[in-house]
Amino acid sequence: MSLQDVIRTDAAALWQRAFDKGEKRDADFTTVSGAKLEPLYGPDDAALDPETDLGYPGQFPYTRGVHPTMYRGRLWTMRQFAGFGSAKQTNERFKYLLAHGQTGLSTAFDFPTLMGYDSDHERSRGEVGQVGVAISCLRDMETLMEGIPMADVSTSMTINGPAPILLAFYIACGERQGVSPTKLRGTVQNDILKEYQAQHAWLVPAEPALRMITDVMGYCATHVPQWNTISISGYHIREAGSTAAQELAFTLANGMEYVRRGVAAGLDVDSFAPRLSFFFDSHIDFFEEIAKFRAARRIWARKMRDEFHAKDPRSWMLRFHTQTAGVTLTAQQPENNIVRTAYEALAAVLGGTQSLHTNSMDETLSLPTEKAVKIALRTQQILAEETEVAHVADPLAGSYFVEAQTNRLEKDAERYFAEIDKRGGVVAATEAGWIQREIHRSAVAYQRATEQGQKKIVGVNCFQEDESGGPTIAIHKIDAAVEREQHVRLADVRKKRDSAKAKRALDDVRDACAGKDNLLARFVAAAHADCTLGEIAGVLRTSFGEYHEPKIL
Amino acid sequence: MTEQKIRVLVAKPGLDGHDRGAKTVASILRDRGMEVIYTGLHQTPEMIAEAATQEDVDVVGLSILSGAHMELFPRVRAELVKRGMGHVLLVGGGIIPNDDMKKLEADGFAKLFGPGTRTDDIGVYIETEMKKRRAHSA
């Protein structure tokens, strides 16, 4: 032992003694996910090989980011998720956001659309336009994109069960605007596994749903090459109550399943893997989230290169969108949500996100008002333009604490992968309800921790105020007239279309369900024939059957 | 005399997929000693009223975060009344604006719970109300 080592050891022992003797607050020193934290981290806690575990930005295993230039090359895309009421109202909100400096579009659909029902279906009553925009047919999509140059803007669509049908509406809409599918840029969420696990807007059972996903990958590889065919999403898993480690593990396990399916369908892994993208939550635990993003990139790169033998480095890169955590917003003292969102946005940027949605302060009360949305967007602009945090790639690399958390989350994820394998893979584990039960257990544990006061929420279990007078901010309400107007529009579409052509297009979809033809190609033809979402989804339901959730409690 | 267990139906009407709150409340009420039946997602008002009748519950708790509460909550109540179940303690929760809560409470709902509610408060409320009702009918 050298003299310097002796001094260092002495210093450590000295600190430990002082720490043990020192007064400590009566608080719960764990992450928001319940992982135990040490009071201090040092080199021994963060064992890693800088070459193989970190690399450089733009290099394997991409722990430090997917681009060599990171935000010096291009800032993240500021992409606010928006959608409510009619296509016309959402079109106006899109234009408002673009006019205020937003750089990409992101569409929220209402529940009938998410579940594959037309606005005039019996089950849609009271739900039309409520949590997103109602899109039942190509004409609705044309209104949504009216006056927005589809060749220049990238559009994300949060839709899953009927994702291929909505993508078909978008492709057909582009063609009507004179934009070739090869020019279209955007993302369709199209991640059905996490629907069964967490978000719960599904259409048909897993096997036919997975076939449609590989159909989308195959079709887009040839016809819509700039389109991200799937956004493998941890966001909803986390919002449903999972821990950070569960979000990471279940999302990547789902991602690997899609890759397996693509390969099994005969696609070359490098033909579709570069178009896979991811979507994570940025929760309130600042360092745990940054570590999660870094771990996600490293795990994915290793799996894709070493297990799936992808050769193209673009197949190894985990690119992701982030949304700040809706579940951390409180109805109490809602203005405080601006601050929560800002911290979460900072974590996403320090974690190297490619695009970001910041929640509006009023989202536990209603859909956001224009003012609330603008503050949320400005939060990102302040981050990008004023704080100077975007100048240096992966600025927290080498922090003993952050590296230790990154290692810990990778190990936790590996444990979950092994557990999922033992249960016959992610589809079997989901169909058995195991993943849902894991998420539920974490949700209940967190709820108990807040009610017993171990976990604090300002305004909810500490620093409360009397708010019996109701909320102090404006509320955005959806006009019930939207539903009636949609009924009229749909009746008009059905009346004016060539009904023989529409029927033929639906028959073609039915035949493709029974056979092996690419379903997305048939959906595009059906979109052009003015078939509605509900009609196309209806054919899928009859051909493939409906999904029934397993009983988990 | 052992106290009769309170039977609760926790239900998710409509197309809304947000079930974290409903399931958490169901689990915690069960831990408090109530018998809790959870319907699962995507239920119609008829399905919920039918389940409440079959299970002969004392309490029906509805959860909606999709904004469709003013359409679906009154329809559940109407279906319950139609089946002679108008006496159940009917409660609800979710993303529900204050003025809608007031309207629903004026229209047959015993109580609405908003975001940030302690599940303990829901449990205590149900236990207190049921005690009152049982004392009244004894």
XYZ file of C-alpha atoms in Angstrom:
691
model
C 0.000 0.000 0.000
C 1.447 3.369 -0.965
C 1.467 6.311 1.386
C -1.229 7.953 -0.725
C -3.463 4.898 -0.439
C -3.016 4.954 3.325
C -4.020 8.614 3.461
C -7.016 7.934 1.251
C -8.125 4.997 3.419
C -7.732 7.120 6.500
C -9.845 9.838 4.974
C -12.558 7.327 4.143
C -12.550 5.900 7.651
C -12.592 9.384 9.098
C -15.561 10.366 6.981
C -17.421 7.163 7.869
C -16.927 7.799 11.597
C -18.027 11.392 11.279
C -21.023 10.373 9.232
C -22.081 7.685 11.694
C -21.849 10.138 14.573
C -23.592 12.959 12.729
C -27.228 13.816 13.176
C -29.542 12.484 10.445
C -32.980 13.634 9.373
C -35.857 11.259 9.938
C -36.523 10.614 6.243
C -36.771 7.771 3.784
C -33.445 7.686 1.944
C -34.519 5.609 -1.058
C -35.238 6.429 -4.672
C -38.838 7.102 -5.686
C -38.811 3.468 -6.847
C -37.791 2.328 -3.371
C -34.142 1.469 -4.142
C -31.824 1.990 -1.164
C -29.326 4.828 -1.513
C -25.943 5.174 0.194
C -25.086 8.558 1.678
C -22.023 8.801 -0.547
C -20.660 7.076 -3.637
C -17.038 6.522 -4.535
C -14.944 4.798 -7.168
C -15.553 1.331 -5.721
C -19.310 1.749 -6.149
C -19.024 2.723 -9.784
C -16.800 0.011 -11.223
C -16.682 0.292 -14.986
C -14.435 0.168 -17.987
C -14.685 3.570 -19.681
C -14.019 2.035 -23.101
C -16.485 -0.850 -23.081
C -19.133 0.400 -20.656
C -19.313 4.026 -21.714
C -17.537 4.586 -25.012
C -17.943 7.962 -26.719
C -21.111 9.709 -27.888
C -22.168 8.125 -31.151
C -20.181 4.970 -30.393
C -21.017 1.578 -29.004
C -22.530 1.012 -26.450
C -23.951 4.555 -26.705
C -24.163 5.037 -22.934
C -23.026 8.619 -23.599
C -25.581 9.326 -26.317
C -26.412 8.300 -29.860
C -24.892 11.251 -31.729
C -21.237 12.310 -31.749
C -22.333 15.953 -31.586
C -25.350 15.488 -29.300
C -27.135 18.804 -28.720
C -24.371 20.857 -30.361
C -25.484 19.257 -33.618
C -29.196 19.631 -33.042
C -31.316 20.328 -30.004
C -33.901 17.749 -29.023
C -37.239 18.007 -30.820
C -39.785 19.858 -28.735
C -42.868 17.805 -29.337
C -45.985 18.593 -27.328
C -48.597 15.847 -27.338
C -51.864 17.478 -28.370
C -55.345 16.516 -29.398
C -58.884 17.207 -28.304
C -62.331 17.648 -29.724
C -62.664 17.669 -33.474
C -59.983 17.389 -36.141
C -60.523 21.077 -36.866
C -59.911 22.131 -33.246
C -56.757 20.013 -33.012
C -55.544 21.356 -36.360
C -55.804 24.845 -34.838
C -53.870 23.728 -31.718
C -51.161 22.205 -33.958
C -50.791 25.468 -35.838
C -50.671 27.374 -32.538
C -47.840 25.149 -31.275
C -45.894 25.388 -34.544
C -46.308 29.171 -34.475
C -44.784 29.244 -30.972
C -41.637 27.399 -31.960
C -42.577 23.751 -31.548
C -40.585 21.604 -33.952
C -42.693 18.448 -34.379
C -46.293 17.314 -34.006
C -47.639 14.690 -31.650
C -51.225 13.519 -31.840
C -53.424 12.409 -28.956
C -56.522 10.479 -30.008
C -59.777 10.034 -28.112
C -60.718 6.676 -26.608
C -63.087 5.597 -29.395
C -60.269 6.093 -31.934
C -57.766 4.324 -29.652
C -60.150 1.362 -29.369
C -61.065 1.253 -33.057
C -64.643 2.549 -32.827
C -66.152 5.249 -35.023
C -67.416 8.396 -33.317
C -70.996 7.290 -33.941
C -70.632 3.826 -32.383
C -72.845 3.083 -29.352
C -69.768 2.567 -27.151
C -68.369 5.971 -28.110
C -71.160 7.916 -26.420
C -69.769 10.625 -24.175
C -66.153 9.855 -25.119
C -65.820 11.577 -28.506
C -63.042 14.173 -28.496
C -62.610 13.944 -24.716
C -59.016 12.813 -24.178
C -57.813 13.431 -27.701
C -58.960 14.087 -31.204
C -61.627 11.959 -32.906
C -60.371 10.507 -36.204
C -62.762 8.049 -37.823
C -61.843 8.296 -41.503
C -59.524 9.778 -44.103
C -61.588 12.972 -44.267
C -60.964 13.545 -40.534
C -57.229 13.052 -41.073
C -57.285 15.521 -43.970
C -58.917 18.124 -41.721
C -56.355 17.397 -38.984
C -53.433 18.060 -41.360
C -55.079 20.862 -43.366
C -52.588 23.634 -44.132
C -49.697 21.752 -42.505
C -46.995 20.761 -45.023
C -46.682 17.022 -44.482
C -43.364 16.833 -46.325
C -41.755 19.253 -43.851
C -43.180 18.345 -40.468
C -42.653 15.125 -38.541
C -45.746 13.723 -36.866
C -46.013 11.297 -34.004
C -49.244 9.398 -33.500
C -49.997 7.788 -30.166
C -52.100 4.871 -31.257
C -51.596 1.150 -30.852
C -54.381 -1.392 -31.443
C -55.569 0.326 -34.648
C -52.145 1.897 -35.341
C -51.758 0.434 -38.855
C -55.178 1.835 -39.821
C -54.348 5.355 -38.608
C -50.979 5.152 -40.342
C -52.868 4.191 -43.514
C -55.059 7.308 -43.111
C -51.878 9.389 -42.749
C -50.209 7.864 -45.816
C -53.389 8.336 -47.874
C -53.732 11.893 -46.572
C -50.156 12.647 -47.672
C -50.914 11.270 -51.117
C -53.917 13.596 -51.351
C -51.658 16.522 -50.386
C -49.320 15.384 -53.174
C -46.642 14.138 -50.754
C -45.058 10.797 -51.585
C -44.935 8.266 -48.728
C -41.141 8.238 -49.085
C -41.128 11.853 -47.852
C -43.264 11.286 -44.768
C -41.476 11.497 -41.417
C -42.903 10.541 -38.088
C -43.664 7.815 -35.624
C -46.583 5.606 -34.887
C -46.568 4.188 -31.363
C -47.782 0.765 -32.514
C -46.561 -0.940 -29.313
C -49.276 -3.428 -28.494
C -47.496 -5.381 -25.760
C -47.459 -2.471 -23.358
C -51.169 -1.973 -24.105
C -51.946 -5.386 -22.665
C -49.548 -4.647 -19.809
C -50.380 -1.073 -18.883
C -52.246 1.338 -21.114
C -55.119 -0.958 -22.091
C -56.321 0.279 -25.481
C -56.271 -2.858 -27.594
C -58.118 -4.261 -30.558
C -57.316 -7.935 -31.154
C -55.299 -10.644 -29.313
C -51.507 -10.677 -29.224
C -50.651 -12.989 -32.127
C -52.609 -11.203 -34.886
C -51.627 -7.849 -33.359
C -47.948 -8.817 -33.571
C -48.434 -9.931 -37.164
C -49.824 -6.479 -38.026
C -46.752 -4.919 -36.429
C -44.403 -6.946 -38.608
C -46.594 -6.024 -41.593
C -46.024 -2.353 -40.739
C -42.265 -2.893 -40.407
C -42.152 -4.717 -43.736
C -44.327 -2.225 -45.646
C -42.547 0.844 -44.297
C -39.067 -0.533 -44.984
C -40.006 -0.376 -48.688
C -42.609 2.377 -49.008
C -42.261 4.759 -46.052
C -38.550 4.485 -45.262
C -38.295 7.545 -42.990
C -41.097 6.410 -40.715
C -40.456 5.105 -37.199
C -42.647 2.034 -37.280
C -42.895 1.539 -33.551
C -42.253 3.519 -30.421
C -41.560 0.973 -27.732
C -42.980 2.634 -24.701
C -42.118 2.493 -21.059
C -44.105 5.630 -20.360
C -47.419 3.896 -19.746
C -45.825 1.087 -17.771
C -44.322 3.670 -15.429
C -47.491 5.729 -15.224
C -49.405 2.561 -14.338
C -47.215 2.347 -11.260
C -44.019 0.466 -12.098
C -40.608 1.255 -10.667
C -37.817 2.689 -12.828
C -36.218 -0.759 -13.114
C -39.504 -2.355 -14.181
C -40.107 0.359 -16.761
C -36.646 -0.222 -18.179
C -36.846 -4.015 -18.135
C -40.377 -4.499 -19.451
C -39.897 -1.944 -22.220
C -36.669 -3.463 -23.458
C -38.123 -6.981 -23.137
C -41.019 -5.836 -25.341
C -38.537 -4.330 -27.791
C -36.596 -7.564 -28.031
C -39.825 -9.457 -28.665
C -40.637 -7.182 -31.634
C -37.169 -7.810 -33.018
C -37.634 -11.569 -32.646
C -40.986 -11.343 -34.441
C -39.539 -9.305 -37.286
C -36.719 -11.800 -37.753
C -39.145 -14.731 -37.529
C -41.269 -13.090 -40.265
C -38.227 -13.283 -42.530
C -37.045 -9.671 -42.290
C -33.339 -8.897 -42.088
C -32.779 -7.385 -38.650
C -30.910 -4.416 -40.139
C -33.794 -3.691 -42.522
C -36.152 -2.681 -39.685
C -34.198 -2.257 -36.431
C -32.905 1.246 -37.307
C -36.541 2.427 -37.435
C -37.390 1.198 -33.942
C -37.642 4.017 -31.441
C -38.377 4.194 -27.734
C -40.431 6.317 -25.384
C -39.699 6.737 -21.681
C -41.150 8.504 -18.697
C -39.083 11.116 -16.923
C -40.185 10.764 -13.338
C -39.368 13.004 -10.400
C -36.315 11.108 -9.095
C -33.689 13.121 -10.916
C -30.588 10.898 -10.808
C -32.416 7.589 -11.069
C -34.046 8.792 -14.285
C -30.799 9.984 -15.845
C -29.230 6.624 -14.994
C -32.237 4.832 -16.493
C -31.828 6.567 -19.854
C -28.105 5.779 -19.928
C -28.654 2.151 -18.935
C -31.356 1.763 -21.601
C -28.956 2.758 -24.367
C -26.214 0.446 -23.121
C -28.461 -2.594 -22.680
C -30.105 -2.171 -26.095
C -26.794 -1.774 -27.918
C -25.403 -4.913 -26.312
C -28.503 -6.982 -27.011
C -28.795 -5.872 -30.619
C -25.138 -6.441 -31.469
C -24.391 -9.514 -29.396
C -27.703 -11.406 -29.255
C -29.501 -10.358 -32.438
C -26.285 -9.983 -34.437
C -27.315 -6.715 -36.044
C -24.452 -5.352 -38.143
C -25.649 -1.822 -38.836
C -24.697 0.511 -35.959
C -28.043 2.284 -36.415
C -29.683 -0.954 -35.270
C -27.718 -0.734 -32.012
C -28.753 2.816 -31.155
C -31.615 3.365 -28.770
C -33.217 6.651 -29.769
C -35.999 7.841 -27.515
C -38.738 10.336 -26.863
C -39.451 11.407 -23.308
C -42.522 12.720 -21.571
C -42.411 14.163 -18.098
C -44.386 12.121 -15.578
C -48.112 12.811 -15.596
C -48.508 10.873 -12.362
C -46.297 13.296 -10.468
C -48.648 16.190 -11.192
C -51.012 17.157 -8.415
C -54.474 18.652 -8.495
C -53.503 20.474 -5.298
C -51.682 23.785 -5.853
C -51.455 23.023 -9.593
C -48.972 25.812 -10.371
C -46.330 23.717 -8.549
C -46.555 21.279 -11.450
C -44.582 23.728 -13.588
C -41.629 23.219 -11.258
C -41.963 19.425 -11.158
C -42.092 19.322 -14.946
C -38.999 21.494 -15.255
C -36.917 19.136 -13.078
C -38.159 16.135 -15.025
C -37.403 17.837 -18.340
C -33.867 18.600 -17.139
C -33.347 14.923 -16.274
C -34.492 13.915 -19.767
C -32.046 16.312 -21.408
C -29.147 15.284 -19.174
C -30.089 11.703 -20.083
C -29.762 12.494 -23.800
C -33.334 12.356 -25.089
C -34.067 12.918 -28.808
C -37.423 14.564 -28.240
C -39.435 15.773 -25.306
C -42.971 16.514 -24.205
C -43.400 18.607 -21.090
C -46.720 18.244 -19.292
C -48.935 21.208 -18.616
C -49.714 22.217 -15.049
C -53.451 21.593 -15.371
C -53.425 17.989 -16.603
C -54.740 16.424 -13.398
C -57.789 18.624 -13.821
C -58.537 18.511 -17.533
C -56.916 18.669 -20.947
C -54.520 21.616 -21.022
C -55.501 25.173 -21.828
C -53.515 27.126 -24.424
C -51.808 29.106 -21.692
C -50.745 26.012 -19.759
C -49.400 24.377 -22.921
C -47.400 27.478 -23.754
C -45.761 27.534 -20.316
C -44.870 23.856 -20.763
C -43.275 24.561 -24.143
C -41.465 27.612 -22.759
C -40.060 25.369 -20.011
C -38.193 23.446 -22.705
C -37.108 26.600 -24.489
C -35.659 28.015 -21.267
C -33.831 24.746 -20.746
C -32.446 24.813 -24.283
C -31.625 28.486 -24.588
C -30.834 29.804 -21.094
C -29.447 27.120 -18.802
C -26.459 26.161 -21.008
C -26.959 22.483 -20.081
C -27.085 21.323 -23.685
C -23.507 22.235 -24.608
C -21.770 19.169 -23.229
C -22.642 15.575 -24.090
C -23.534 13.256 -21.203
C -22.344 15.711 -18.569
C -22.907 13.358 -15.633
C -20.696 10.532 -16.916
C -18.063 9.659 -14.381
C -20.192 10.730 -11.454
C -19.706 7.843 -9.030
C -23.355 8.064 -8.063
C -24.803 8.215 -11.574
C -22.540 5.437 -12.838
C -23.444 3.266 -9.829
C -27.152 3.838 -10.503
C -26.666 3.090 -14.191
C -24.956 -0.210 -13.301
C -27.609 -1.034 -10.726
C -30.480 -0.476 -13.163
C -28.763 -2.597 -15.819
C -28.407 -5.446 -13.304
C -32.028 -5.088 -12.174
C -33.171 -5.219 -15.801
C -31.113 -8.362 -16.436
C -32.783 -10.029 -13.453
C -36.189 -9.216 -14.915
C -35.167 -10.518 -18.358
C -34.222 -13.842 -16.744
C -37.517 -13.965 -14.865
C -39.486 -13.238 -18.061
C -37.580 -15.986 -19.904
C -38.474 -18.394 -17.138
C -42.129 -17.519 -17.675
C -42.003 -18.380 -21.358
C -41.252 -14.931 -22.751
C -42.913 -11.584 -22.591
C -46.130 -12.569 -24.412
C -46.772 -15.520 -22.102
C -45.880 -13.453 -19.022
C -48.347 -10.792 -20.135
C -51.141 -13.184 -21.035
C -50.749 -14.760 -17.594
C -51.025 -11.297 -16.010
C -47.628 -11.569 -14.300
C -46.270 -8.283 -15.637
C -49.525 -6.503 -14.759
C -49.354 -7.877 -11.207
C -45.749 -6.719 -10.818
C -46.753 -3.201 -11.887
C -49.809 -3.251 -9.624
C -47.725 -4.325 -6.623
C -45.389 -1.376 -7.134
C -48.320 1.029 -7.536
C -49.879 -0.097 -4.250
C -46.519 0.046 -2.440
C -45.999 3.645 -3.600
C -49.539 4.645 -2.622
C -48.975 3.231 0.870
C -45.623 4.986 1.150
C -47.247 8.336 0.391
C -50.171 7.736 2.743
C -47.847 6.699 5.543
C -45.658 9.696 4.833
C -42.388 7.980 3.854
C -42.729 9.512 0.399
C -43.683 13.163 0.331
C -45.780 15.052 -2.180
C -45.906 18.799 -1.649
C -49.463 20.039 -1.371
C -50.795 16.495 -0.925
C -49.194 15.047 2.215
C -47.126 18.010 3.335
C -47.408 21.787 2.967
C -51.139 21.475 2.247
C -53.440 24.433 1.885
C -57.185 24.755 2.164
C -58.331 24.400 -1.446
C -61.992 23.684 -0.825
C -62.866 26.652 -3.020
C -61.864 24.663 -6.107
C -58.938 25.015 -8.492
C -57.226 28.367 -8.887
C -56.506 27.934 -12.595
C -58.701 27.803 -15.684
C -60.143 24.470 -16.869
C -60.406 23.351 -20.498
C -63.763 21.648 -21.201
C -64.687 19.763 -24.352
C -67.854 20.863 -26.076
C -70.440 18.058 -26.396
C -71.316 19.424 -29.852
C -68.161 17.732 -31.186
C -69.825 14.337 -30.884
C -72.950 15.435 -32.770
C -70.866 17.054 -35.517
C -68.869 13.863 -35.931
C -72.094 11.900 -36.453
C -73.081 14.272 -39.261
C -69.635 14.136 -40.895
C -69.528 10.339 -40.827
C -73.020 10.019 -42.251
C -71.929 12.326 -45.067
C -68.757 10.315 -45.771
C -70.734 7.077 -45.955
C -73.334 8.673 -48.241
C -70.904 10.236 -50.698
C -68.408 7.406 -51.141
C -68.478 4.750 -53.857
C -70.067 2.023 -51.758
C -69.111 -0.854 -54.072
C -65.474 0.272 -53.935
C -65.606 0.546 -50.135
C -67.090 -2.927 -49.838
C -64.410 -4.401 -52.105
C -61.689 -2.739 -50.038
C -63.109 -4.257 -46.843
C -63.342 -7.672 -48.516
C -59.670 -7.339 -49.451
C -58.827 -6.624 -45.818
C -60.797 -9.713 -44.777
C -58.920 -11.867 -47.304
C -55.579 -10.537 -46.131
C -56.509 -11.390 -42.527
C -57.081 -14.997 -43.558
C -53.952 -15.094 -45.714
C -50.479 -13.614 -45.581
C -50.745 -10.449 -47.679
C -49.479 -7.267 -46.072
C -52.365 -5.742 -44.138
C -51.036 -2.183 -44.167
C -51.170 -2.165 -47.983
C -54.845 -3.177 -47.747
C -55.552 -0.518 -45.118
C -54.121 2.193 -47.374
C -56.453 1.078 -50.169
C -59.388 0.994 -47.719
C -58.509 4.513 -46.528
C -58.611 5.790 -50.102
C -62.001 4.072 -50.539
C -63.273 6.100 -47.529
C -63.794 3.053 -45.346
C -64.012 4.150 -41.717
C -61.824 3.144 -38.816
C -64.691 1.266 -37.202
C -65.454 -0.659 -40.374
C -61.847 -1.748 -40.879
C -61.373 -2.538 -37.172
C -64.672 -4.424 -37.280
C -63.260 -6.730 -39.957
C -60.196 -7.318 -37.780
C -62.347 -8.098 -34.737
C -64.437 -10.620 -36.670
C -61.416 -12.200 -38.332
C -59.073 -12.310 -35.351
C -61.376 -12.214 -32.309
C -61.252 -9.783 -29.391
C -58.708 -9.543 -26.594
C -59.814 -10.292 -23.026
C -57.626 -9.140 -20.161
C -56.459 -11.713 -17.615
C -57.846 -11.347 -14.097
C -55.121 -9.891 -11.947
C -57.045 -9.149 -8.770
C -72.041 -10.969 16.721
C -69.405 -10.664 14.000
C -69.832 -7.680 11.812
C -71.032 -8.411 8.298
C -68.396 -7.695 5.677
C -68.981 -4.732 3.386
C -69.271 -5.863 -0.243
C -67.885 -3.459 -2.825
C -67.940 -3.482 -6.616
C -65.126 -1.422 -8.133
C -65.940 -0.741 -11.775
C -64.432 0.904 -14.847
C -67.164 2.173 -17.174
C -66.453 3.183 -20.760
C -63.425 2.845 -22.982
C -60.970 4.406 -20.530
C -57.896 2.231 -19.890
C -56.556 4.034 -16.817
C -56.985 1.439 -14.073
C -54.136 2.228 -11.677
C -56.423 4.129 -9.314
C -59.300 1.633 -9.441
C -57.032 -1.343 -8.796
C -55.104 0.413 -6.042
C -58.323 1.388 -4.265
C -59.676 -2.166 -4.733
C -56.550 -3.704 -3.188
C -56.448 -1.334 -0.248
C -60.182 -1.712 0.535
C -59.679 -5.463 0.444
C -56.815 -5.106 2.921
C -59.181 -3.207 5.210
C -61.392 -6.276 5.330
C -63.996 -5.494 2.699
C -65.032 -7.990 0.045
C -64.079 -6.329 -3.203
C -65.026 -7.391 -6.703
C -63.201 -5.637 -9.555
C -64.993 -5.655 -12.927
C -61.999 -5.167 -15.165
C -61.901 -2.623 -17.970
C -64.258 -1.402 -20.690
C -67.575 -2.100 -18.965
C -70.927 -0.785 -20.162
C -73.359 0.692 -17.591
C -75.542 -2.395 -18.076
C -72.648 -4.769 -17.341
C -71.785 -2.872 -14.162
C -75.371 -2.776 -12.864
C -75.757 -6.451 -13.682
C -72.571 -7.352 -11.773
C -73.684 -5.239 -8.796
C -77.017 -7.085 -8.737
C -75.515 -10.558 -9.134
C -72.942 -9.909 -6.423
C -75.521 -8.148 -4.208
C -73.027 -5.460 -3.215
C -73.469 -2.670 -0.680
C -71.208 -0.218 -2.457
C -70.458 0.576 -6.103
C -67.316 2.595 -6.814
C -66.817 3.939 -10.346
C -63.569 5.259 -11.774
C -63.182 7.339 -14.928
C -60.238 9.402 -16.111
C -61.443 9.861 -19.683
C -63.822 12.783 -19.255
C -66.885 10.677 -20.052
C -68.196 10.731 -16.473
C -71.186 13.022 -17.146
C -72.436 10.548 -19.766
C -71.565 7.270 -18.062
C -71.986 7.888 -14.321
C -75.692 8.827 -14.542
C -76.293 5.888 -16.879
C -74.799 3.475 -14.345
C -77.056 4.967 -11.681
C -80.122 4.610 -13.939
C -79.288 0.968 -14.655
C -78.869 0.279 -10.924
C -82.234 1.870 -10.150
C -83.837 -0.144 -12.951
C -82.629 -3.331 -11.244
C -83.844 -2.318 -7.790
C -80.305 -1.475 -6.697
C -80.872 2.252 -6.158
C -80.040 1.805 -2.482
C -76.338 0.995 -2.945
C -73.799 3.489 -1.698
C -72.683 4.934 -5.020
C -69.289 6.645 -5.131
C -66.865 7.610 -7.861
C -63.474 9.065 -8.626
C -61.138 10.232 -11.352
C -60.319 13.389 -13.256
C -63.619 15.099 -12.520
C -63.961 18.889 -12.385
C -65.448 20.325 -9.171
C -68.692 21.541 -10.719
C -69.309 18.107 -12.265
C -68.716 16.562 -8.833
C -71.376 18.808 -7.370
C -73.846 17.922 -10.120
C -73.278 14.192 -9.630
C -73.580 14.505 -5.857
C -76.914 16.258 -6.374
C -77.968 13.414 -8.631
C -77.714 10.254 -6.530
C -73.966 9.908 -6.029
C -73.016 9.796 -2.356
C -69.527 11.152 -2.877
C -66.905 11.850 -5.558
C -63.171 11.633 -4.877
C -60.662 13.652 -6.892
C -56.942 13.226 -7.618
C -54.713 13.123 -4.540
C -57.349 11.465 -2.334
C -55.951 9.187 0.362
C -57.267 5.657 -0.073
C -57.574 5.592 3.731
C -60.085 8.434 3.483
C -62.127 6.424 0.969
C -62.033 3.399 3.274
C -63.044 5.372 6.352
C -65.832 7.105 4.422
C -67.321 3.803 3.241
C -67.063 2.217 6.699
C -68.706 5.206 8.383
C -71.525 5.402 5.841
C -72.187 1.674 6.013
C -72.251 1.757 9.811
C -74.853 4.544 9.679
C -76.945 2.676 7.142
C -76.811 -0.599 9.017
C -77.662 1.077 12.328
C -80.577 2.745 10.611
C -81.962 -0.446 9.113
C -81.309 -2.616 12.219
